[in-house]
Short mmCIF file of C-alpha atoms and ligand atoms in Angstrom, two decimals:
data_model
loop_
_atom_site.label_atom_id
_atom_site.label_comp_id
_atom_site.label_asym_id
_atom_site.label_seq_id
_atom_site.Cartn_x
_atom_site.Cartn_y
_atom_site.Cartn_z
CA UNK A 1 5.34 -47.33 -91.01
CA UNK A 2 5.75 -43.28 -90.94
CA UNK A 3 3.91 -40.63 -89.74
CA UNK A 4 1.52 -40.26 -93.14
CA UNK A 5 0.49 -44.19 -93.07
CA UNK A 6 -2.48 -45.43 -92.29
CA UNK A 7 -2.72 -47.59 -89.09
CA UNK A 8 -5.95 -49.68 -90.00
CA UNK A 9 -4.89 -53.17 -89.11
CA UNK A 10 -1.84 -54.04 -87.26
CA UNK A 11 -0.05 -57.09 -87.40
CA UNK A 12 1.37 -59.34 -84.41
CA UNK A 13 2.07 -56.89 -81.70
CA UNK A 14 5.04 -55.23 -80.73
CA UNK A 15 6.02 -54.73 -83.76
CA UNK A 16 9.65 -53.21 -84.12
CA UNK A 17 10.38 -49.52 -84.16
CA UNK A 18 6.80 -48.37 -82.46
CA UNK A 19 7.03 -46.40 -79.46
CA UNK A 20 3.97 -47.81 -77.02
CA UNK A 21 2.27 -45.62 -74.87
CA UNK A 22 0.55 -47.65 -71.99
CA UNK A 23 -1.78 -47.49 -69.61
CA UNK A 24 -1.31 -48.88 -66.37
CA UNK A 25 -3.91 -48.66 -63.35
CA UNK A 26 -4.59 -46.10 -61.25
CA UNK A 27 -5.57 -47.96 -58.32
CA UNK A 28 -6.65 -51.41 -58.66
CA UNK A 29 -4.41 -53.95 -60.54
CA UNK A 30 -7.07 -55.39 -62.20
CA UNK A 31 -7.81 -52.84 -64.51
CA UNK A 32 -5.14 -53.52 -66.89
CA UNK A 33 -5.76 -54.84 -70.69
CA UNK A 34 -4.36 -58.23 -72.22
CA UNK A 35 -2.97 -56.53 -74.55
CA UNK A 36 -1.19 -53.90 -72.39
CA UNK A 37 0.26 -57.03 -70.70
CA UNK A 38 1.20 -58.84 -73.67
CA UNK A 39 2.87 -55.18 -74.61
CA UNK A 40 4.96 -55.02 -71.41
CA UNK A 41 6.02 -58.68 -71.84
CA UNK A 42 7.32 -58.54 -75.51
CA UNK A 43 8.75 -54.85 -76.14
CA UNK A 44 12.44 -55.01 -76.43
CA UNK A 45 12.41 -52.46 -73.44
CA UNK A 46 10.15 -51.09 -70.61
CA UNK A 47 10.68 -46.93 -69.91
CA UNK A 48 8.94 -46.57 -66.48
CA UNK A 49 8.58 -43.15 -64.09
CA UNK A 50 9.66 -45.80 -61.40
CA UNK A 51 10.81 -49.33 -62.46
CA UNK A 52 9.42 -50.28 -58.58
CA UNK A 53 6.49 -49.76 -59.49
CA UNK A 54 6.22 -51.23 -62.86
CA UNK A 55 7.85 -53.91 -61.20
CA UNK A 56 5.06 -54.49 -58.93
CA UNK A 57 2.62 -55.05 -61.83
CA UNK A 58 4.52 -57.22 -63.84
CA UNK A 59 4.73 -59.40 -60.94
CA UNK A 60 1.19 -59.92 -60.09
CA UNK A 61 0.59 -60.52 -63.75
CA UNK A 62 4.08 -62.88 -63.90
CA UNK A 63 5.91 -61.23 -66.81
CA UNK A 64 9.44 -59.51 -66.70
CA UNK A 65 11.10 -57.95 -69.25
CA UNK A 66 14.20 -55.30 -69.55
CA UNK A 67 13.31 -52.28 -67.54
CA UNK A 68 14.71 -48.83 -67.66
CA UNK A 69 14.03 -45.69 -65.62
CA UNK A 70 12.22 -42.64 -67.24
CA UNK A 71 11.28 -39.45 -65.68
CA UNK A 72 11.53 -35.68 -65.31
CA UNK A 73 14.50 -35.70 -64.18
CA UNK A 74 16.45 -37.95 -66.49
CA UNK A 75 14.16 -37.07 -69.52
CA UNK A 76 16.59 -35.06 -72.37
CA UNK A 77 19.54 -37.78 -71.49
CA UNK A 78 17.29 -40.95 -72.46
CA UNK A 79 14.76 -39.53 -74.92
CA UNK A 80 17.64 -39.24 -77.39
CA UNK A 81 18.57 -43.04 -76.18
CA UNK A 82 15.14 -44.61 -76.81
CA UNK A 83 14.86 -42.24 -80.45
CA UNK A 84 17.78 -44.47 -80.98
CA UNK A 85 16.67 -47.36 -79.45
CA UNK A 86 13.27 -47.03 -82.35
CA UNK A 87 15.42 -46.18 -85.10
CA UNK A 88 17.65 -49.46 -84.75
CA UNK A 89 14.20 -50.95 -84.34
CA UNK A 90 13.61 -52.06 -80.91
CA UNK A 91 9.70 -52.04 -79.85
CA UNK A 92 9.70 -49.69 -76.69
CA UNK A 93 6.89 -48.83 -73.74
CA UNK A 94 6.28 -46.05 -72.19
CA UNK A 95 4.83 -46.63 -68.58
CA UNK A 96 3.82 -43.93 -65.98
CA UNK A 97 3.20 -45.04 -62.20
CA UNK A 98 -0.08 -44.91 -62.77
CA UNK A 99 -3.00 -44.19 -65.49
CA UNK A 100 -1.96 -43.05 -69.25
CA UNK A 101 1.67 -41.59 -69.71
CA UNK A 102 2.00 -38.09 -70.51
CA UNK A 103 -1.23 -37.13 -68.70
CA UNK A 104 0.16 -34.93 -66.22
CA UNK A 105 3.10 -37.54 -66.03
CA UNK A 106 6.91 -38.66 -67.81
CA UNK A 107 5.51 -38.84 -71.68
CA UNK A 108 4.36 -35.90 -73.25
CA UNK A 109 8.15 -34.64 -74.75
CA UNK A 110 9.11 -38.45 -75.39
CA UNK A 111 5.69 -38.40 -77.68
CA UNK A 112 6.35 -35.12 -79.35
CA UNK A 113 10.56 -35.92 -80.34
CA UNK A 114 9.56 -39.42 -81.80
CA UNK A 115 6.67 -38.16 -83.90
CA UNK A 116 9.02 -35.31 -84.96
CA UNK A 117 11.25 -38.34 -85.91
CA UNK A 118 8.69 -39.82 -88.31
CA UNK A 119 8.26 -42.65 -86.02
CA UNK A 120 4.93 -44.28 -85.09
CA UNK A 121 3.75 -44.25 -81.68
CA UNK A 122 0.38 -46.64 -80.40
CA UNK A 123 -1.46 -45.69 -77.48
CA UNK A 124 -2.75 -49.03 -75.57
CA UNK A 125 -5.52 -46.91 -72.97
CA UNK A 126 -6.33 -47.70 -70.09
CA UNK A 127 -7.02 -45.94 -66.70
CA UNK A 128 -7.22 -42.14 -66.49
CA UNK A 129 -8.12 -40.36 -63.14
CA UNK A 130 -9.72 -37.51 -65.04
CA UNK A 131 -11.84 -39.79 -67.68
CA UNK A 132 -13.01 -42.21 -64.52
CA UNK A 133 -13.15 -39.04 -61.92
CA UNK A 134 -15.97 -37.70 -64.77
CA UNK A 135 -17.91 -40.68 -65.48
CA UNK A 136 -18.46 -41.18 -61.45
CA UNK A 137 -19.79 -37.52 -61.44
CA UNK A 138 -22.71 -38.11 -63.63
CA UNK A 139 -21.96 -34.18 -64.98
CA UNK A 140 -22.04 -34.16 -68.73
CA UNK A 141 -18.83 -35.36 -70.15
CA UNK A 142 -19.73 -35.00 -74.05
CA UNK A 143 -16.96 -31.90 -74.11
CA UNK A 144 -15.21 -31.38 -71.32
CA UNK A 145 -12.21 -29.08 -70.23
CA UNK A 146 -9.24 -31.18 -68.21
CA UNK A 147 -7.10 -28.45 -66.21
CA UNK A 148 -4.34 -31.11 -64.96
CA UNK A 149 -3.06 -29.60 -62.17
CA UNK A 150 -3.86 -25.88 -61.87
CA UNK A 151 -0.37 -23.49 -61.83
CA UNK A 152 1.12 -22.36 -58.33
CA UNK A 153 2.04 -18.67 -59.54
CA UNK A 154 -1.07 -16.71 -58.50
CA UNK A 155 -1.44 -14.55 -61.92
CA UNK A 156 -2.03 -17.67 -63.45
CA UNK A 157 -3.90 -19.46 -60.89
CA UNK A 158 -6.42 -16.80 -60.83
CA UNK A 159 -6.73 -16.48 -64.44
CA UNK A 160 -7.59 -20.65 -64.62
CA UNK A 161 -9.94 -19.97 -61.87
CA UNK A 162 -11.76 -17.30 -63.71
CA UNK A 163 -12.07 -19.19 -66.53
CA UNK A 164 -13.82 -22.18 -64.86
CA UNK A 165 -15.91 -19.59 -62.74
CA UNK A 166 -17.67 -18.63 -66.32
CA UNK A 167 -17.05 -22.42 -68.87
CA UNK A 168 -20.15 -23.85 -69.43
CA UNK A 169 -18.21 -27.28 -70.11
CA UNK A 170 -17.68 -29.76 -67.06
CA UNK A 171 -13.97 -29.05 -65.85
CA UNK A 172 -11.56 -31.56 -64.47
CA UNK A 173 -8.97 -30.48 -62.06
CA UNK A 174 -6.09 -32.88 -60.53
CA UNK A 175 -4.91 -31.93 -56.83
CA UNK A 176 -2.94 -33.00 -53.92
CA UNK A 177 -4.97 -34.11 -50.47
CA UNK A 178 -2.50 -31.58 -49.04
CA UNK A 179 -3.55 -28.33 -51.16
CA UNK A 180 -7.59 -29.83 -51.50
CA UNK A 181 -9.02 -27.25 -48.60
CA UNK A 182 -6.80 -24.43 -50.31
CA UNK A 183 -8.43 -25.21 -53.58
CA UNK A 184 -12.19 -25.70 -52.66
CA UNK A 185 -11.41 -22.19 -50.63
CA UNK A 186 -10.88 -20.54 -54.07
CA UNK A 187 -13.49 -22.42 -55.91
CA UNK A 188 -15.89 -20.92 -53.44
CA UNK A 189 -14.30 -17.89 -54.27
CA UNK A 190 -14.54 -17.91 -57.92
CA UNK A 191 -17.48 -19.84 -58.27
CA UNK A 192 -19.71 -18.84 -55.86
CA UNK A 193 -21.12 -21.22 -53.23
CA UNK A 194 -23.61 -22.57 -55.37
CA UNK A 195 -21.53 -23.85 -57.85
CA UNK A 196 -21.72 -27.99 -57.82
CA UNK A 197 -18.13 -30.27 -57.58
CA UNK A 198 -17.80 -33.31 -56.72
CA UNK A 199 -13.99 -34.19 -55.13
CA UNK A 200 -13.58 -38.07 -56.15
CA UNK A 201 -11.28 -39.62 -53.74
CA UNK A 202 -9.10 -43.10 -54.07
CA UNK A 203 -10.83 -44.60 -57.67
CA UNK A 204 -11.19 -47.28 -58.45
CA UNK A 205 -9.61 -48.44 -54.63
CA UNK A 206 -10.88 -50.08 -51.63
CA UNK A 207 -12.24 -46.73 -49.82
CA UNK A 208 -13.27 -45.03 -52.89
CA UNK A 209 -15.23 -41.80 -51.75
CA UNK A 210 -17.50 -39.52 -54.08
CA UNK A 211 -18.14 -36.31 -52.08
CA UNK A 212 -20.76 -34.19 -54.66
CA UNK A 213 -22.55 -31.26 -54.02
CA UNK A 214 -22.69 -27.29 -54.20
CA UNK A 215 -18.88 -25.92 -52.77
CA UNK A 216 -20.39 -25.17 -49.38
CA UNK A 217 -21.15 -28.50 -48.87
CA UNK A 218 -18.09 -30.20 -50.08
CA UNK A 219 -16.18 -27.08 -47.83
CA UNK A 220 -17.65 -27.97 -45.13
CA UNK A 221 -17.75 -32.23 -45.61
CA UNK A 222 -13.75 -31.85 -45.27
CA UNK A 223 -13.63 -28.93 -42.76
CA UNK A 224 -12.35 -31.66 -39.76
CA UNK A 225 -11.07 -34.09 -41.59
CA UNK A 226 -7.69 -34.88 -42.52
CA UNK A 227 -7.62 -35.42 -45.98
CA UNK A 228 -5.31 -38.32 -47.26
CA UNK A 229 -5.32 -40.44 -50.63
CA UNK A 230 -5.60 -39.16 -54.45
CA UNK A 231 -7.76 -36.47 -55.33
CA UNK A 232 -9.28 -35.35 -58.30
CA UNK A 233 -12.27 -32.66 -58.49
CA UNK A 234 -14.87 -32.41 -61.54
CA UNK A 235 -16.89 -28.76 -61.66
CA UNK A 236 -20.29 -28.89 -63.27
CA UNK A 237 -20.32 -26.27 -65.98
CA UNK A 238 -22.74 -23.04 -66.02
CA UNK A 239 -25.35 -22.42 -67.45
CA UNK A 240 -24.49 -19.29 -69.52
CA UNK A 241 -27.90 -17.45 -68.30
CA UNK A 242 -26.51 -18.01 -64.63
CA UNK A 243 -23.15 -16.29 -65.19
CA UNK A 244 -23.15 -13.68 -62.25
CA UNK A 245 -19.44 -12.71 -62.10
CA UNK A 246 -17.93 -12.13 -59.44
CA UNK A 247 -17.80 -8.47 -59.17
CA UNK A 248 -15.35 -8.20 -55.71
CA UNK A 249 -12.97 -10.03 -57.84
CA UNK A 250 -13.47 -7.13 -61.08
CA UNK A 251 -13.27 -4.55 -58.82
CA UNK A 252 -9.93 -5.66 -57.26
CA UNK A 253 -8.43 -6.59 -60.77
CA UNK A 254 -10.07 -2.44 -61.76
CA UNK A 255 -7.92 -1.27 -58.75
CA UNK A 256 -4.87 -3.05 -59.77
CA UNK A 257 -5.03 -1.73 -63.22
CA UNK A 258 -5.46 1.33 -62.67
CA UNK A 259 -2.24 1.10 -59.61
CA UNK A 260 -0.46 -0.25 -62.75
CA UNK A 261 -1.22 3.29 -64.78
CA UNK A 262 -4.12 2.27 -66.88
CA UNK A 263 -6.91 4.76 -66.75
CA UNK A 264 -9.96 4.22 -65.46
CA UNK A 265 -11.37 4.28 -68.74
CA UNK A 266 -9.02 1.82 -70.80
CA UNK A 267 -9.03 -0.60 -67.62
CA UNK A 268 -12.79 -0.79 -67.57
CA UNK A 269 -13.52 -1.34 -71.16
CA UNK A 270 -10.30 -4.22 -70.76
CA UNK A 271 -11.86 -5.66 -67.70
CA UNK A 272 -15.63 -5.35 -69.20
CA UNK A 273 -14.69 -7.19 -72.55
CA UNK A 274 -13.09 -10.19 -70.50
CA UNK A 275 -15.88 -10.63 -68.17
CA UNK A 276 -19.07 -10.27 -70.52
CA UNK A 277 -19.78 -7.17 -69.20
CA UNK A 278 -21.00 -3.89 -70.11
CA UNK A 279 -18.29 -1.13 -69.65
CA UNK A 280 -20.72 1.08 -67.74
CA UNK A 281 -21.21 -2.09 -65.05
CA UNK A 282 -17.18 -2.30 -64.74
CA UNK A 283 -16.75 1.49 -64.41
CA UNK A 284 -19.48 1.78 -62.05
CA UNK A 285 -17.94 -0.28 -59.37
CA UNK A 286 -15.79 2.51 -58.09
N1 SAM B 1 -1.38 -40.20 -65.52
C1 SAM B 1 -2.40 -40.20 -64.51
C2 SAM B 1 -3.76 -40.36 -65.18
O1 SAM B 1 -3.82 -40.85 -66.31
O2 SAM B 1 -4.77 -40.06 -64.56
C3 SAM B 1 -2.33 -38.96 -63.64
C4 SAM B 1 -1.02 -38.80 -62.93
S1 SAM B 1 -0.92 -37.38 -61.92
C5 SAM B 1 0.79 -37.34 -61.50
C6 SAM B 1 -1.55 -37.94 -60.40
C7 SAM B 1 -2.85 -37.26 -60.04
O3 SAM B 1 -3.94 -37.92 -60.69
C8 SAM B 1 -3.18 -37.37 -58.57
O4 SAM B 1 -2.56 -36.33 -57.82
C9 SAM B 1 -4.69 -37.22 -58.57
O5 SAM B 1 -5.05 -35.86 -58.70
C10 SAM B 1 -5.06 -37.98 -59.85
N2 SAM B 1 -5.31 -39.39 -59.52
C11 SAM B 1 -4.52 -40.45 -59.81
N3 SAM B 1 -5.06 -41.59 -59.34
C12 SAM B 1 -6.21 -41.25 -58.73
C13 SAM B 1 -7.21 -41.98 -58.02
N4 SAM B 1 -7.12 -43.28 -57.86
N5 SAM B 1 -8.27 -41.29 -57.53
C14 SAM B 1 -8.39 -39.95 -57.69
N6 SAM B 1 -7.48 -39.22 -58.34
C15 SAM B 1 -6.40 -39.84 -58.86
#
């Protein structure tokens, strides 16, 4: 099979020289397919982010099978091994710790070097944090924009969180329980404290929490509370007629221009143009 075939009915699965991308759960054990299982069990090899973990779900389910270690840090030595591996035609898995590989986890290079290769790859779904973290939020999930993890640098922090202060699409955002109060303090920055979020906490788990309401709220729901588990936040989109941008934030991106040697002119027509603004409205707020 190469890249121009068409994959409308497969036979027995694995079949040899597909790379298998498969979803494992992102909380609860249960929510794994039969045929991810019957994957796992019959590849010729299993490329996990941890084999501990992988190990742990094989063993609930009682399968084994040859595991190997994939990750970040070990990535450009074995993808050329399991390109290998495919072209001899072994049948190979790709398994994260949790949820769908190469969603903010080991998979996404792997996926790009073997379809460069002309081989096939076959996704078997199953859990995602973002998809579930959505559908628990009741916000519209038709077209959606998933943000992964936002940067650290703060040029391109801010520049994410400006975007989601003005998308009219629902907006997904994964984040540590260490950096959540950090976040939800720029959100409220951004966004205003109207804007509505809801911070899903532990799917699919035993103490699964949903806490949903306008920033304020959700600021002050975690304001004493220690905040452990996995986090990730969903931002109701605006409603383009409610756009009110944040004009503190213009005015200190005007002054930093204009420190930079842009005139007060050029800067304000720049900064006018990327906010939906009229030039006059930018200029005026020095
Ligand atoms: N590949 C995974 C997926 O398909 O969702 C995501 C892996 S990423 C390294 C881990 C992040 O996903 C966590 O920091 C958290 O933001 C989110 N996440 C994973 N499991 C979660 C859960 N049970 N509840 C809430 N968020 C979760």
């Amino acid at each position: 099979m190469n890249n121009n075939s068409l994959l409308s009915h497969r036979s027995e699965e694995p079949e040899n020289g597909i790379l298998y991308m498969v979803g494992t759960p992102i909380g609860n054990l249960n929510d794994i397919s039969q045929r991810a299982l019957n994957i796992l069990q019959n590849v010729s090899l299993v490329a996990c982010e941890d084999t501990r973990q992988t190990k742990k779900i094989m063993s609930k389910f009682n399968i084994s099978n040859k595991l190997i270690s994939f990750n970040q840090h070990n990535s450009s030595i074995k993808i050329p091994k399991i390109v290998k591996g495919l072209k001899e035609g072994k049948s190979i898995a790709i398994v994260s710790d949790a949820g769908m590989p190469g969603i903010c986890d080991p998979g996404e290079d792997i996926t790009k070097r073997v379809k460069s290769e002309g081989i096939d790859i076959i996704c078997i779904p199953g859990a995602c944090a973002a998809i579930t973290a959505i559908l628990s939020s009741g916000m519209s999930s038709s077209s959606f924009v998933f943000e992964g993890f936002l940067p650290k640098k703060k040029i391109d922090r801010e520049k994410i969180l400006l975007e989601i202060s003005k998308n009219e699409k629902t907006t997904i955002i994964y984040e540590s329980p260490k950096r959540l109060k950090k976040l939800l303090n720029e959100l409220l920055e951004f966004c205003g404290e109207d804007r509505e979020i809801m911070v899903a906490r532990e799917l699919t788990k035993k103490f699964e929490e949903h806490v949903g309401n306008n920033i304020n709220k959700v600021i002050e729901f975690f304001t004493d509370k220690d905040i452990i588990g996995e986090i990730t936040i969903v931002i109701k989109g605006i409603r383009k007629r409610d756009f009110n941008p944040n004009k503190s934030i213009i005015k200190k991106d005007l002054n930093d221009l204009i420190n930079a040697g842009l005139s007060l002119s050029a800067a304000s027509k720049y900064l006018a143009k990327k906010n939906g603004l009229k030039k006059s409205e930018v200029y005026n707020l020095i």
